Amino acid sequence: MLRPERERALLVVALTAIGWMPAPPSFAVEWQVARVRVNGVPLELRSRGFAVAQPALVTAVATRWQVAADGTRHPAMSRSDLSAGHTVFGRQRGRLHETVTLRATGPGSTQVLVAVNDLGAAVRRPARLPVRLPAGQRILQVVEHGFGRAAPRTFTLESDKDPQVALSQWRGALTAAGWSLRSADPAGAGSRAWLLWADRGHERIDAAFSPGLDGARIVLQVSGDAH
């Protein structure tokens, strides 16, 4: 069990990432920072694990995130308890929409993810698939991990076909587009999920096909730069 002063210190550090107080310099490099685009919308993400029980951090956020730096309250703060040990808070601060996700990773540890969306930032068209979308499939989400042309792109799709049929469709689409198939195998013995990877010049595709509600769910990552 953490000593009270140690737990209080960690709570203070957790709150610095969400803009409540200046961050101690010694902790500044411990946060993992990423800038992504989700369906064309830019987001800044910060994540870090803490040796603090999730309920303690939830209580701290619920108490402090309703209060602005000038002492006024944020009546529009929202809270969603997705499951035991998994809570998401959201609020609007000026043109910034902020969320903080607190997920228990053990009896006394919590993973904190802060997402900031600047509603005034330019939105652009999401990245496109490198092949024609197979029949019966649709794109649910596009995540661009960085803003350069070679930044990895992750596509989440759903299909009205089962995973093996969806995989077969992708094999045909990739071959027609000039990709070289390197592997297309079951994810494990007796598994209904399949894995695929292929390359074309400086690009690579890694994809996973798993059962979905009405067919298959596909998560596909494209990395590298087309020249």
Coordinates of C-alpha atoms in Angstrom, one line a residue:
M1 CA 0.0 0.0 0.0
L2 CA 1.3 3.5 -0.9
R3 CA 2.2 5.9 1.9
P4 CA -0.3 8.8 2.0
E5 CA 2.4 11.4 1.0
R6 CA 3.6 9.3 -1.9
E7 CA 0.0 8.8 -3.2
R8 CA -0.6 12.6 -2.9
A9 CA 2.6 13.3 -4.9
L10 CA 1.5 11.0 -7.7
L11 CA -1.9 12.5 -7.8
V12 CA -0.3 15.9 -8.2
V13 CA 1.8 14.6 -11.1
A14 CA -1.3 13.1 -12.8
L15 CA -3.1 16.3 -12.6
T16 CA -0.3 18.3 -14.2
A17 CA -0.9 16.4 -17.5
I18 CA -4.5 17.6 -17.6
G19 CA -3.7 21.3 -17.2
W20 CA -4.5 21.9 -13.5
M21 CA -1.0 22.9 -12.4
P22 CA 2.6 23.4 -13.8
A23 CA 4.4 20.1 -14.3
P24 CA 7.6 19.5 -12.3
P25 CA 10.5 19.4 -14.8
S26 CA 11.6 16.0 -13.6
F27 CA 8.3 14.5 -14.7
A28 CA 8.1 16.2 -18.1
V29 CA 9.7 13.4 -20.1
E30 CA 7.8 10.6 -18.6
W31 CA 4.6 11.2 -20.6
Q32 CA 4.3 9.6 -24.0
V33 CA 3.1 12.2 -26.4
A34 CA 1.6 11.5 -29.8
R35 CA -0.1 13.7 -32.4
V36 CA -2.6 11.9 -34.6
R37 CA -5.6 12.5 -36.9
V38 CA -8.7 10.5 -36.4
N39 CA -11.0 10.7 -39.4
G40 CA -9.1 13.8 -40.4
V41 CA -9.5 15.5 -37.0
P42 CA -6.1 16.4 -35.3
L43 CA -5.7 15.2 -31.7
E44 CA -2.9 15.4 -29.2
L45 CA -2.6 12.3 -26.9
R46 CA -0.6 12.0 -23.7
S47 CA -0.4 8.7 -21.8
R48 CA 1.4 7.4 -18.7
G49 CA 1.0 4.7 -16.1
F50 CA 0.8 5.5 -12.4
A51 CA 1.2 3.4 -9.3
V52 CA -2.0 4.7 -7.9
A53 CA -5.3 2.9 -7.6
Q54 CA -7.8 3.9 -10.3
P55 CA -10.6 5.0 -7.8
A56 CA -8.2 7.5 -6.2
L57 CA -7.5 9.2 -9.6
V58 CA -11.2 9.1 -10.5
T59 CA -12.0 11.0 -7.3
A60 CA -9.3 13.5 -8.0
V61 CA -10.5 14.2 -11.5
A62 CA -14.1 14.4 -10.6
T63 CA -13.3 16.9 -7.8
R64 CA -10.8 19.1 -9.6
W65 CA -11.7 19.0 -13.3
Q66 CA -15.0 20.8 -12.6
V67 CA -13.0 23.9 -11.4
A68 CA -11.2 26.2 -13.8
A69 CA -8.0 28.1 -13.0
D70 CA -10.1 31.2 -12.2
G71 CA -12.2 29.2 -9.7
T72 CA -15.3 29.0 -11.9
R73 CA -17.0 25.7 -12.4
H74 CA -17.3 23.6 -15.6
P75 CA -21.0 22.5 -15.5
A76 CA -20.6 20.7 -18.8
M77 CA -18.1 18.1 -17.5
S78 CA -19.2 14.6 -18.4
R79 CA -18.4 11.2 -16.9
S80 CA -18.8 7.8 -18.4
D81 CA -18.1 4.6 -16.4
L82 CA -17.6 2.1 -19.3
S83 CA -16.9 -0.8 -17.0
A84 CA -15.3 -1.6 -13.6
G85 CA -12.0 0.2 -13.5
H86 CA -12.5 2.1 -16.8
T87 CA -13.8 5.7 -16.6
V88 CA -13.8 8.6 -19.1
F89 CA -14.2 12.3 -18.3
G90 CA -14.8 15.0 -20.9
R91 CA -15.1 18.8 -20.9
Q92 CA -15.1 21.8 -23.1
R93 CA -12.5 24.5 -22.3
G94 CA -12.7 27.3 -24.8
R95 CA -12.2 25.8 -28.2
L96 CA -10.5 22.8 -26.7
H97 CA -12.4 19.5 -26.2
E98 CA -10.6 17.4 -23.6
T99 CA -11.0 13.9 -22.4
V100 CA -9.1 11.9 -19.8
T101 CA -9.4 8.1 -19.7
L102 CA -8.4 6.3 -16.5
R103 CA -8.1 2.5 -16.8
A104 CA -7.1 0.2 -14.0
T105 CA -4.2 -2.0 -15.0
G106 CA -3.8 -3.7 -11.6
P107 CA -5.0 -3.4 -8.0
G108 CA -2.8 -0.3 -7.4
S109 CA -2.0 1.0 -10.9
T110 CA -3.8 3.1 -13.5
Q111 CA -3.1 4.0 -17.1
V112 CA -4.0 7.6 -17.9
L113 CA -4.8 8.8 -21.4
V114 CA -5.4 12.5 -22.1
A115 CA -6.8 13.5 -25.5
V116 CA -7.1 17.2 -26.6
N117 CA -9.0 18.2 -29.7
D118 CA -8.6 21.8 -30.9
L119 CA -11.9 22.6 -32.5
G120 CA -10.4 25.5 -34.3
A121 CA -7.7 23.4 -36.0
A122 CA -8.1 22.6 -39.7
V123 CA -9.7 19.2 -40.6
R124 CA -8.5 17.5 -43.7
R125 CA -9.7 14.6 -45.7
P126 CA -8.8 11.2 -44.1
A127 CA -6.1 9.1 -45.7
R128 CA -7.3 6.8 -48.4
L129 CA -6.9 3.0 -48.6
P130 CA -4.1 2.0 -51.0
V131 CA -6.5 -0.3 -52.9
R132 CA -10.1 -0.3 -54.0
L133 CA -12.4 -1.2 -51.0
P134 CA -13.8 -4.7 -51.5
A135 CA -17.5 -5.2 -51.9
G136 CA -19.5 -5.5 -48.7
Q137 CA -16.9 -3.6 -46.6
R138 CA -16.9 -0.1 -45.1
I139 CA -14.5 2.0 -43.3
L140 CA -15.3 2.8 -39.7
Q141 CA -12.3 4.8 -38.6
V142 CA -9.0 6.1 -40.0
V143 CA -6.1 7.0 -37.6
E144 CA -3.0 8.7 -39.0
H145 CA -0.1 8.4 -36.6
G146 CA 1.7 11.6 -37.4
F147 CA 1.2 14.2 -40.1
G148 CA 3.9 13.3 -42.7
R149 CA 3.1 11.4 -45.9
A150 CA 5.0 8.4 -44.6
A151 CA 3.2 8.3 -41.3
P152 CA 1.5 5.0 -40.5
R153 CA -2.2 4.8 -41.1
T154 CA -4.5 2.4 -39.3
F155 CA -7.9 1.6 -40.9
T156 CA -10.7 -0.1 -39.0
L157 CA -13.3 -1.7 -41.3
E158 CA -16.3 -4.0 -41.1
S159 CA -17.4 -6.6 -43.6
D160 CA -20.7 -8.5 -44.2
K161 CA -18.6 -11.6 -45.0
D162 CA -16.9 -13.9 -42.5
P163 CA -13.2 -13.3 -41.8
Q164 CA -11.9 -15.9 -44.3
V165 CA -14.0 -14.6 -47.2
A166 CA -13.0 -11.0 -46.3
L167 CA -9.4 -12.1 -46.3
S168 CA -9.8 -13.7 -49.8
Q169 CA -11.3 -10.4 -51.1
W170 CA -8.3 -8.5 -49.8
R171 CA -5.9 -10.9 -51.3
G172 CA -7.5 -10.3 -54.7
A173 CA -7.6 -6.5 -54.2
L174 CA -4.0 -6.4 -53.2
T175 CA -2.8 -8.5 -56.1
A176 CA -4.8 -6.4 -58.6
A177 CA -3.1 -3.3 -57.2
G178 CA 0.4 -4.6 -57.5
W179 CA 1.1 -5.7 -54.0
S180 CA 3.1 -8.8 -53.2
L181 CA 1.5 -11.1 -50.6
R182 CA 4.0 -12.3 -48.1
S183 CA 1.8 -14.1 -45.6
A184 CA -1.9 -15.0 -45.0
D185 CA -2.3 -17.4 -42.1
P186 CA -4.7 -18.3 -39.3
A187 CA -4.0 -16.3 -36.1
G188 CA -3.7 -19.6 -34.2
A189 CA -4.8 -23.2 -34.0
G190 CA -8.6 -23.4 -34.3
S191 CA -8.8 -19.6 -34.6
R192 CA -11.4 -18.0 -36.8
A193 CA -9.1 -14.9 -37.1
W194 CA -6.6 -14.5 -39.9
L195 CA -3.4 -12.4 -40.3
L196 CA -2.1 -10.9 -43.5
W197 CA 0.9 -8.9 -44.6
A198 CA 2.0 -7.6 -48.0
D199 CA 4.4 -5.1 -49.4
R200 CA 4.7 -2.9 -52.5
G201 CA 7.9 -0.9 -52.9
H202 CA 8.4 1.2 -49.7
E203 CA 4.9 0.4 -48.4
R204 CA 3.8 -2.5 -46.1
I205 CA 0.4 -3.6 -45.0
D206 CA -0.3 -5.6 -41.9
A207 CA -3.9 -6.7 -41.4
A208 CA -6.0 -8.7 -38.9
F209 CA -9.4 -10.3 -39.7
S210 CA -11.6 -11.4 -36.8
P211 CA -15.3 -12.2 -36.4
G212 CA -17.6 -9.2 -36.1
L213 CA -21.2 -8.8 -35.2
D214 CA -22.5 -9.5 -38.8
G215 CA -19.4 -10.7 -40.5
A216 CA -15.8 -9.6 -40.0
R217 CA -13.9 -6.8 -38.3
I218 CA -10.7 -5.8 -40.1
V219 CA -7.8 -3.7 -38.6
L220 CA -5.3 -2.8 -41.3
Q221 CA -2.1 -0.7 -40.9
V222 CA -0.3 0.8 -43.8
S223 CA 3.3 2.0 -43.2
G224 CA 5.9 3.5 -45.5
D225 CA 5.7 5.9 -48.3
A226 CA 4.6 5.4 -51.9
H227 CA 7.1 6.9 -54.3

